[in-house]
C-alpha cells in the first residue's frame, strides 16, 4: 500500500475509522491488482483452451480444479478471513492498550495460532493426496478418464497448505490496513500457472496446469512474506508468549465451524454442477467452467470495496459504533450492486463476442464459443445474487461471533440448486445447470438481506431495496440497448466495443436520473476534480 501518514499513537487506517481518502486509495489499488489478476486468470484459461480445447482432458483437469476452488473459498476469500480479520483486529486494538514491557498481543496471537493451523493444512493436503481416487469418483462418477483426473488432483492438493498460509498472511495484513501484498496474490498465482503450462505442456499434457497450481500457490505465500515480516517485527512490548494473551489462548470453535461450513456449503454449488454435468457429452464441464469464469469477473471486481472495508466494519462493531457500521454496509452493498449490474449487462448483451475474442482459437472451435456464450448468459442472471451474498455475509461475521444463519440460508440455496438442477439438466442440458445455480444463489441473497436486522448489522432494508431496485431497472434498460447495438456492429471487437459503450452510457445516465445514492457522490467528486483541474 502506498505510504499513508499515520496519526500519532496508532497505525495507518485505524482508530475511529480509516479516512475516506485512505479507503478510496486502498479500494482502487485492490481493484487494479485484482483486475490484473483476473486478466491473468483469463490468460490462464485462454492458454488452457488453446492447448487442450474443451474435451475429456480439460474435463479431467477441471475435476481436479475443484480442490483449489474450494481451498480458495475456505482459506483465502471467505472462511479463514471471516475468522482471522476480527481476531487480528481485536489483537491490534489490545496492542494499543498494552503496558510497556508487556507481550505484544499481535505476535502472541500469531505464535499461538499459526503453528496449529499450519499443521492442519499439511494434514489436509496429505489426506487429499492419499484419497484422490475416491475424491474423483465422488465428484465425477461418469468421467471418461479418471486416472488423469487423479494425477491432477494429487498435484493440486498441495494448494491446501499454500492457500492456507496465503489466507493467514492476507488476513493479518488487511487487519493492519496493508492491502498491496494481499491484492497481488492472484497476479503471482496465475503467473505461476501460465509459466508452468508453457514450460511443461508438451511433456506433461494437462497435468502441467495442475503442477502450475502448486507453483502458483507457493508464489502467493512468497509475495506476502516481506510485508508480513515488517508488520510483525519485534515491538517494544516484548517477545510473544503463547498462552498469555486472551486472543492466543483459544479460537472460538463455534465461530470456526460456522464460517467453514458456510464457505464449504457455498462452494458446494460447484460440486453439484460438475456432478450433474459429468454424464453429459465431453466438454460440458469445460463449457460450464469457461462461462462461469468470464461471467463472474464483474462480481469479483464489485466485491473489492467490501474486502477493503471489512476490517473497518469489524473495528466499528468492536467499538460498539453500530451506526457507522450500518452506513458503511449500506454504501458497500449499493455500490457493489452498481458495479456488478453494469458488468452483468455487458456479459449478457455481448456474450458471443466476448467468448470469441477470448477463446476461439487453437482447439477451441466456433461450436465451443456458441455453447459457452449461451451458458454465460444464464449464469449472468445470478451475478447480483453472488455479489450480495459476498457483501452481506461479511456483516454477519464482522463482530467475530459465531452466526449460524448464513449457513442455514446457504444450505437452503444449495438444496434448491441441487433439486432444480437435477430436473433442469434433463430439459435444458448444461443451460439448466447454470439456471439452477442462478436461482439458488438469488434465494440465498434474499434470505441474507431479509435477516440482516436480526442477525447482523441492522441496515435499513427499505432504503437498500429501493436503491437495488433503481439500479436493477437501469441495468435492464442498458442491457436492451446493448443487445440492439451489438447485433448491428460488424466483427466481434467492434460489436463488443459498441455494445459496451452504449451500455455504459445508458446505465450511468439512468443511475443519475434515478438519483441512485451510490452513484451521485462519485459524479460530484469527478466533477469537482475536473473543475479544479481546469
Tab-separated table of N, CA and C in Angstrom, residues 293-399:
chain	number	residue	atom	x	y	z
A	293	UNK	N	-16.202	-18.541	-15.398
A	293	UNK	CA	-15.043	-17.694	-15.134
A	293	UNK	C	-15.244	-16.299	-15.715
A	294	UNK	N	-15.775	-16.216	-16.928
A	294	UNK	CA	-15.984	-14.899	-17.539
A	294	UNK	C	-17.136	-14.176	-16.849
A	295	UNK	N	-18.230	-14.880	-16.633
A	295	UNK	CA	-19.422	-14.234	-16.086
A	295	UNK	C	-19.173	-13.685	-14.695
A	296	UNK	N	-18.301	-14.321	-13.915
A	296	UNK	CA	-18.105	-13.887	-12.538
A	296	UNK	C	-17.076	-12.772	-12.381
A	297	UNK	N	-16.438	-12.347	-13.465
A	297	UNK	CA	-15.479	-11.252	-13.361
A	297	UNK	C	-16.103	-9.984	-12.773
A	298	UNK	N	-17.289	-9.558	-13.231
A	298	UNK	CA	-17.889	-8.364	-12.610
A	298	UNK	C	-18.150	-8.544	-11.124
A	299	UNK	N	-18.542	-9.752	-10.711
A	299	UNK	CA	-18.805	-9.990	-9.300
A	299	UNK	C	-17.523	-9.878	-8.476
A	300	UNK	N	-16.427	-10.411	-8.995
A	300	UNK	CA	-15.149	-10.332	-8.281
A	300	UNK	C	-14.727	-8.877	-8.099
A	301	UNK	N	-14.839	-8.081	-9.159
A	301	UNK	CA	-14.446	-6.677	-9.076
A	301	UNK	C	-15.362	-5.901	-8.135
A	302	UNK	N	-16.643	-6.235	-8.135
A	302	UNK	CA	-17.588	-5.485	-7.305
A	302	UNK	C	-17.337	-5.699	-5.823
A	303	UNK	N	-16.729	-6.830	-5.448
A	303	UNK	CA	-16.515	-7.132	-4.035
A	303	UNK	C	-15.191	-6.595	-3.495
A	304	UNK	N	-14.404	-5.927	-4.354
A	304	UNK	CA	-13.127	-5.411	-3.880
A	304	UNK	C	-13.311	-4.375	-2.776
A	305	UNK	N	-14.300	-3.503	-2.931
A	305	UNK	CA	-14.545	-2.493	-1.904
A	305	UNK	C	-14.919	-3.151	-0.580
A	306	UNK	N	-15.751	-4.183	-0.626
A	306	UNK	CA	-16.154	-4.882	0.601
A	306	UNK	C	-14.957	-5.550	1.268
A	307	UNK	N	-14.012	-6.045	0.466
A	307	UNK	CA	-12.807	-6.643	1.026
A	307	UNK	C	-11.992	-5.612	1.797
A	308	UNK	N	-11.902	-4.403	1.237
A	308	UNK	CA	-11.136	-3.339	1.879
A	308	UNK	C	-11.822	-2.862	3.148
A	309	UNK	N	-13.156	-2.729	3.120
A	309	UNK	CA	-13.872	-2.143	4.259
A	309	UNK	C	-14.274	-3.165	5.323
A	310	UNK	N	-14.060	-4.448	5.081
A	310	UNK	CA	-14.402	-5.470	6.080
A	310	UNK	C	-13.725	-5.199	7.428
A	311	UNK	N	-12.406	-4.914	7.453
A	311	UNK	CA	-11.807	-4.582	8.754
A	311	UNK	C	-12.405	-3.317	9.376
A	312	UNK	N	-12.838	-2.358	8.548
A	312	UNK	CA	-13.439	-1.128	9.072
A	312	UNK	C	-14.740	-1.456	9.805
A	313	UNK	N	-15.575	-2.294	9.201
A	313	UNK	CA	-16.829	-2.692	9.838
A	313	UNK	C	-16.548	-3.483	11.112
A	314	UNK	N	-15.558	-4.390	11.060
A	314	UNK	CA	-15.223	-5.193	12.244
A	314	UNK	C	-14.769	-4.304	13.396
A	315	UNK	N	-13.949	-3.302	13.109
A	315	UNK	CA	-13.472	-2.417	14.170
A	315	UNK	C	-14.600	-1.538	14.701
A	316	UNK	N	-15.506	-1.086	13.828
A	316	UNK	CA	-16.640	-0.281	14.283
A	316	UNK	C	-17.534	-1.083	15.227
A	317	UNK	N	-17.790	-2.338	14.889
A	317	UNK	CA	-18.611	-3.179	15.761
A	317	UNK	C	-17.893	-3.484	17.070
A	318	UNK	N	-16.571	-3.647	17.006
A	318	UNK	CA	-15.817	-3.900	18.229
A	318	UNK	C	-15.907	-2.712	19.192
A	319	UNK	N	-16.026	-1.496	18.633
A	319	UNK	CA	-16.166	-0.293	19.465
A	319	UNK	C	-17.609	-0.033	19.865
A	320	UNK	N	-18.553	-0.798	19.309
A	320	UNK	CA	-19.966	-0.564	19.584
A	320	UNK	C	-20.575	0.526	18.725
A	321	UNK	N	-19.882	0.944	17.667
A	321	UNK	CA	-20.371	2.013	16.784
A	321	UNK	C	-21.239	1.386	15.689
A	322	UNK	N	-22.451	0.997	16.047
A	322	UNK	CA	-23.347	0.302	15.116
A	322	UNK	C	-23.774	1.195	13.965
A	323	UNK	N	-23.961	2.472	14.238
A	323	UNK	CA	-24.424	3.377	13.188
A	323	UNK	C	-23.383	3.507	12.079
A	324	UNK	N	-22.129	3.623	12.460
A	324	UNK	CA	-21.078	3.712	11.444
A	324	UNK	C	-20.999	2.418	10.634
A	325	UNK	N	-21.093	1.292	11.309
A	325	UNK	CA	-21.064	0.009	10.610
A	325	UNK	C	-22.239	-0.102	9.646
A	326	UNK	N	-23.442	0.334	10.082
A	326	UNK	CA	-24.624	0.268	9.222
A	326	UNK	C	-24.448	1.122	7.973
A	327	UNK	N	-23.983	2.346	8.128
A	327	UNK	CA	-23.792	3.226	6.979
A	327	UNK	C	-22.765	2.657	6.008
A	328	UNK	N	-21.703	2.087	6.562
A	328	UNK	CA	-20.663	1.512	5.710
A	328	UNK	C	-21.207	0.331	4.909
A	329	UNK	N	-21.964	-0.544	5.557
A	329	UNK	CA	-22.515	-1.716	4.871
A	329	UNK	C	-23.514	-1.285	3.796
A	330	UNK	N	-24.377	-0.323	4.101
A	330	UNK	CA	-25.355	0.135	3.105
A	330	UNK	C	-24.660	0.716	1.879
A	331	UNK	N	-23.622	1.520	2.093
A	331	UNK	CA	-22.896	2.078	0.952
A	331	UNK	C	-22.208	0.983	0.152
A	332	UNK	N	-21.599	0.033	0.860
A	332	UNK	CA	-20.889	-1.036	0.159
A	332	UNK	C	-21.835	-1.872	-0.696
A	333	UNK	N	-22.999	-2.226	-0.143
A	333	UNK	CA	-23.941	-3.081	-0.870
A	333	UNK	C	-24.453	-2.385	-2.128
A	334	UNK	N	-24.835	-1.122	-2.002
A	334	UNK	CA	-25.387	-0.427	-3.166
A	334	UNK	C	-24.318	-0.155	-4.218
A	335	UNK	N	-23.109	0.199	-3.798
A	335	UNK	CA	-22.054	0.440	-4.778
A	335	UNK	C	-21.626	-0.854	-5.456
A	336	UNK	N	-21.512	-1.942	-4.690
A	336	UNK	CA	-21.175	-3.231	-5.291
A	336	UNK	C	-22.244	-3.659	-6.296
A	337	UNK	N	-23.510	-3.382	-5.994
A	337	UNK	CA	-24.592	-3.724	-6.922
A	337	UNK	C	-24.474	-2.925	-8.213
A	338	UNK	N	-24.106	-1.653	-8.122
A	338	UNK	CA	-23.919	-0.838	-9.332
A	338	UNK	C	-22.840	-1.442	-10.228
A	339	UNK	N	-21.724	-1.833	-9.623
A	339	UNK	CA	-20.614	-2.374	-10.413
A	339	UNK	C	-20.987	-3.706	-11.041
A	340	UNK	N	-21.586	-4.609	-10.243
A	340	UNK	CA	-21.871	-5.942	-10.770
A	340	UNK	C	-22.975	-5.898	-11.830
A	341	UNK	N	-23.957	-5.019	-11.681
A	341	UNK	CA	-25.033	-4.966	-12.672
A	341	UNK	C	-24.570	-4.333	-13.980
A	342	UNK	N	-23.637	-3.402	-13.908
A	342	UNK	CA	-23.051	-2.885	-15.155
A	342	UNK	C	-22.322	-4.009	-15.881
A	343	UNK	N	-21.522	-4.792	-15.140
A	343	UNK	CA	-20.843	-5.928	-15.755
A	343	UNK	C	-21.808	-6.979	-16.266
A	344	UNK	N	-22.893	-7.203	-15.532
A	344	UNK	CA	-23.901	-8.172	-15.967
A	344	UNK	C	-24.509	-7.774	-17.299
A	345	UNK	N	-24.802	-6.489	-17.463
A	345	UNK	CA	-25.378	-6.010	-18.718
A	345	UNK	C	-24.432	-6.270	-19.884
A	346	UNK	N	-23.145	-6.008	-19.688
A	346	UNK	CA	-22.166	-6.244	-20.757
A	346	UNK	C	-22.048	-7.734	-21.056
A	347	UNK	N	-21.978	-8.564	-20.018
A	347	UNK	CA	-21.836	-10.009	-20.211
A	347	UNK	C	-23.033	-10.581	-20.958
A	348	UNK	N	-24.240	-10.180	-20.575
A	348	UNK	CA	-25.431	-10.742	-21.216
A	348	UNK	C	-25.549	-10.274	-22.665
A	349	UNK	N	-25.341	-8.971	-22.902
A	349	UNK	CA	-25.546	-8.426	-24.253
A	349	UNK	C	-24.464	-8.861	-25.222
A	350	UNK	N	-23.241	-9.034	-24.740
A	350	UNK	CA	-22.100	-9.265	-25.637
A	350	UNK	C	-21.431	-10.614	-25.396
A	351	UNK	N	-22.146	-11.598	-24.867
A	351	UNK	CA	-21.544	-12.887	-24.522
A	351	UNK	C	-20.854	-13.565	-25.710
A	352	UNK	N	-21.491	-13.691	-26.890
A	352	UNK	CA	-20.798	-14.376	-28.000
A	352	UNK	C	-19.515	-13.674	-28.413
A	353	UNK	N	-19.550	-12.348	-28.437
A	353	UNK	CA	-18.374	-11.595	-28.842
A	353	UNK	C	-17.236	-11.753	-27.828
A	354	UNK	N	-17.576	-11.739	-26.538
A	354	UNK	CA	-16.550	-11.878	-25.500
A	354	UNK	C	-15.868	-13.239	-25.599
A	355	UNK	N	-16.657	-14.298	-25.734
A	355	UNK	CA	-16.085	-15.651	-25.804
A	355	UNK	C	-15.248	-15.821	-27.063
A	356	UNK	N	-15.739	-15.293	-28.190
A	356	UNK	CA	-14.983	-15.425	-29.439
A	356	UNK	C	-13.639	-14.723	-29.350
A	357	UNK	N	-13.629	-13.521	-28.787
A	357	UNK	CA	-12.378	-12.772	-28.680
A	357	UNK	C	-11.402	-13.461	-27.740
A	358	UNK	N	-11.899	-13.972	-26.634
A	358	UNK	CA	-11.022	-14.522	-25.613
A	358	UNK	C	-10.533	-15.928	-25.924
A	359	UNK	N	-11.393	-16.771	-26.492
A	359	UNK	CA	-11.078	-18.198	-26.538
A	359	UNK	C	-11.060	-18.844	-27.925
A	360	UNK	N	-11.727	-18.278	-28.914
A	360	UNK	CA	-11.897	-19.010	-30.180
A	360	UNK	C	-10.616	-19.008	-31.003
A	361	UNK	N	-9.762	-19.932	-30.675
A	361	UNK	CA	-8.513	-20.143	-31.402
A	361	UNK	C	-7.972	-21.511	-31.002
A	362	UNK	N	-7.059	-22.035	-31.795
A	362	UNK	CA	-6.488	-23.338	-31.480
A	362	UNK	C	-7.553	-24.421	-31.450
A	363	UNK	N	-7.592	-25.184	-30.351
A	363	UNK	CA	-8.536	-26.300	-30.234
A	363	UNK	C	-9.935	-25.866	-29.823
A	364	UNK	N	-10.120	-24.579	-29.544
A	364	UNK	CA	-11.432	-24.067	-29.127
A	364	UNK	C	-12.179	-23.589	-30.367
A	365	UNK	N	-13.264	-24.273	-30.729
A	365	UNK	CA	-13.942	-24.053	-32.004
A	365	UNK	C	-15.125	-23.090	-31.868
A	366	UNK	N	-15.726	-22.751	-33.016
A	366	UNK	CA	-16.912	-21.892	-33.013
A	366	UNK	C	-18.078	-22.566	-32.286
A	367	UNK	N	-18.153	-23.870	-32.362
A	367	UNK	CA	-19.202	-24.596	-31.629
A	367	UNK	C	-19.023	-24.413	-30.124
A	368	UNK	N	-17.765	-24.474	-29.674
A	368	UNK	CA	-17.495	-24.240	-28.257
A	368	UNK	C	-17.867	-22.817	-27.858
A	369	UNK	N	-17.626	-21.869	-28.756
A	369	UNK	CA	-17.979	-20.472	-28.474
A	369	UNK	C	-19.482	-20.323	-28.275
A	370	UNK	N	-20.269	-20.906	-29.172
A	370	UNK	CA	-21.725	-20.790	-29.068
A	370	UNK	C	-22.247	-21.437	-27.785
A	371	UNK	N	-21.726	-22.613	-27.452
A	371	UNK	CA	-22.183	-23.304	-26.238
A	371	UNK	C	-21.806	-22.514	-24.988
A	372	UNK	N	-20.579	-21.997	-24.947
A	372	UNK	CA	-20.123	-21.251	-23.774
A	372	UNK	C	-20.896	-19.952	-23.610
A	373	UNK	N	-21.149	-19.243	-24.717
A	373	UNK	CA	-21.862	-17.959	-24.642
A	373	UNK	C	-23.288	-18.136	-24.133
A	374	UNK	N	-23.966	-19.177	-24.578
A	374	UNK	CA	-25.345	-19.388	-24.121
A	374	UNK	C	-25.388	-19.681	-22.625
A	375	UNK	N	-24.423	-20.467	-22.125
A	375	UNK	CA	-24.362	-20.748	-20.691
A	375	UNK	C	-24.004	-19.482	-19.915
A	376	UNK	N	-23.116	-18.678	-20.482
A	376	UNK	CA	-22.660	-17.461	-19.803
A	376	UNK	C	-23.820	-16.498	-19.576
A	377	UNK	N	-24.702	-16.394	-20.530
A	377	UNK	CA	-25.865	-15.515	-20.366
A	377	UNK	C	-26.764	-15.985	-19.226
A	378	UNK	N	-26.911	-17.289	-19.099
A	378	UNK	CA	-27.729	-17.811	-17.999
A	378	UNK	C	-27.042	-17.549	-16.657
A	379	UNK	N	-25.754	-17.790	-16.596
A	379	UNK	CA	-25.001	-17.521	-15.372
A	379	UNK	C	-25.139	-16.061	-14.939
A	380	UNK	N	-25.128	-15.158	-15.897
A	380	UNK	CA	-25.141	-13.734	-15.560
A	380	UNK	C	-26.394	-13.340	-14.778
A	381	UNK	N	-27.469	-14.112	-14.916
A	381	UNK	CA	-28.697	-13.796	-14.190
A	381	UNK	C	-28.533	-13.946	-12.680
A	382	UNK	N	-27.536	-14.688	-12.248
A	382	UNK	CA	-27.307	-14.861	-10.816
A	382	UNK	C	-26.180	-14.017	-10.258
A	383	UNK	N	-25.603	-13.117	-11.068
A	383	UNK	CA	-24.447	-12.352	-10.606
A	383	UNK	C	-24.798	-11.411	-9.460
A	384	UNK	N	-25.967	-10.777	-9.513
A	384	UNK	CA	-26.359	-9.900	-8.420
A	384	UNK	C	-26.489	-10.700	-7.123
A	385	UNK	N	-27.041	-11.896	-7.211
A	385	UNK	CA	-27.149	-12.745	-6.029
A	385	UNK	C	-25.787	-13.113	-5.471
A	386	UNK	N	-24.848	-13.502	-6.337
A	386	UNK	CA	-23.496	-13.825	-5.884
A	386	UNK	C	-22.852	-12.622	-5.200
A	387	UNK	N	-23.021	-11.448	-5.801
A	387	UNK	CA	-22.432	-10.228	-5.242
A	387	UNK	C	-23.014	-9.915	-3.868
A	388	UNK	N	-24.334	-9.993	-3.745
A	388	UNK	CA	-24.975	-9.674	-2.474
A	388	UNK	C	-24.593	-10.672	-1.378
A	389	UNK	N	-24.491	-11.945	-1.733
A	389	UNK	CA	-24.069	-12.933	-0.738
A	389	UNK	C	-22.667	-12.606	-0.234
A	390	UNK	N	-21.747	-12.305	-1.172
A	390	UNK	CA	-20.385	-11.974	-0.777
A	390	UNK	C	-20.297	-10.720	0.068
A	391	UNK	N	-21.138	-9.721	-0.234
A	391	UNK	CA	-21.107	-8.462	0.513
A	391	UNK	C	-21.788	-8.599	1.869
A	392	UNK	N	-22.918	-9.270	1.910
A	392	UNK	CA	-23.713	-9.328	3.139
A	392	UNK	C	-23.123	-10.261	4.183
A	393	UNK	N	-22.543	-11.370	3.755
A	393	UNK	CA	-22.086	-12.353	4.731
A	393	UNK	C	-20.948	-11.800	5.573
A	394	UNK	N	-20.191	-10.843	5.042
A	394	UNK	CA	-19.133	-10.223	5.836
A	394	UNK	C	-19.706	-9.544	7.077
A	395	UNK	N	-20.904	-8.966	6.929
A	395	UNK	CA	-21.525	-8.290	8.070
A	395	UNK	C	-21.911	-9.278	9.165
A	396	UNK	N	-22.317	-10.478	8.780
A	396	UNK	CA	-22.708	-11.486	9.772
A	396	UNK	C	-21.527	-11.922	10.640
A	397	UNK	N	-20.316	-11.891	10.054
A	397	UNK	CA	-19.153	-12.371	10.793
A	397	UNK	C	-18.228	-11.245	11.243
A	398	UNK	N	-18.606	-9.980	11.011
A	398	UNK	CA	-17.717	-8.867	11.338
A	398	UNK	C	-17.479	-8.733	12.829
A	399	UNK	N	-18.460	-9.101	13.649
A	399	UNK	CA	-18.316	-8.929	15.095
A	399	UNK	C	-17.444	-10.002	15.728
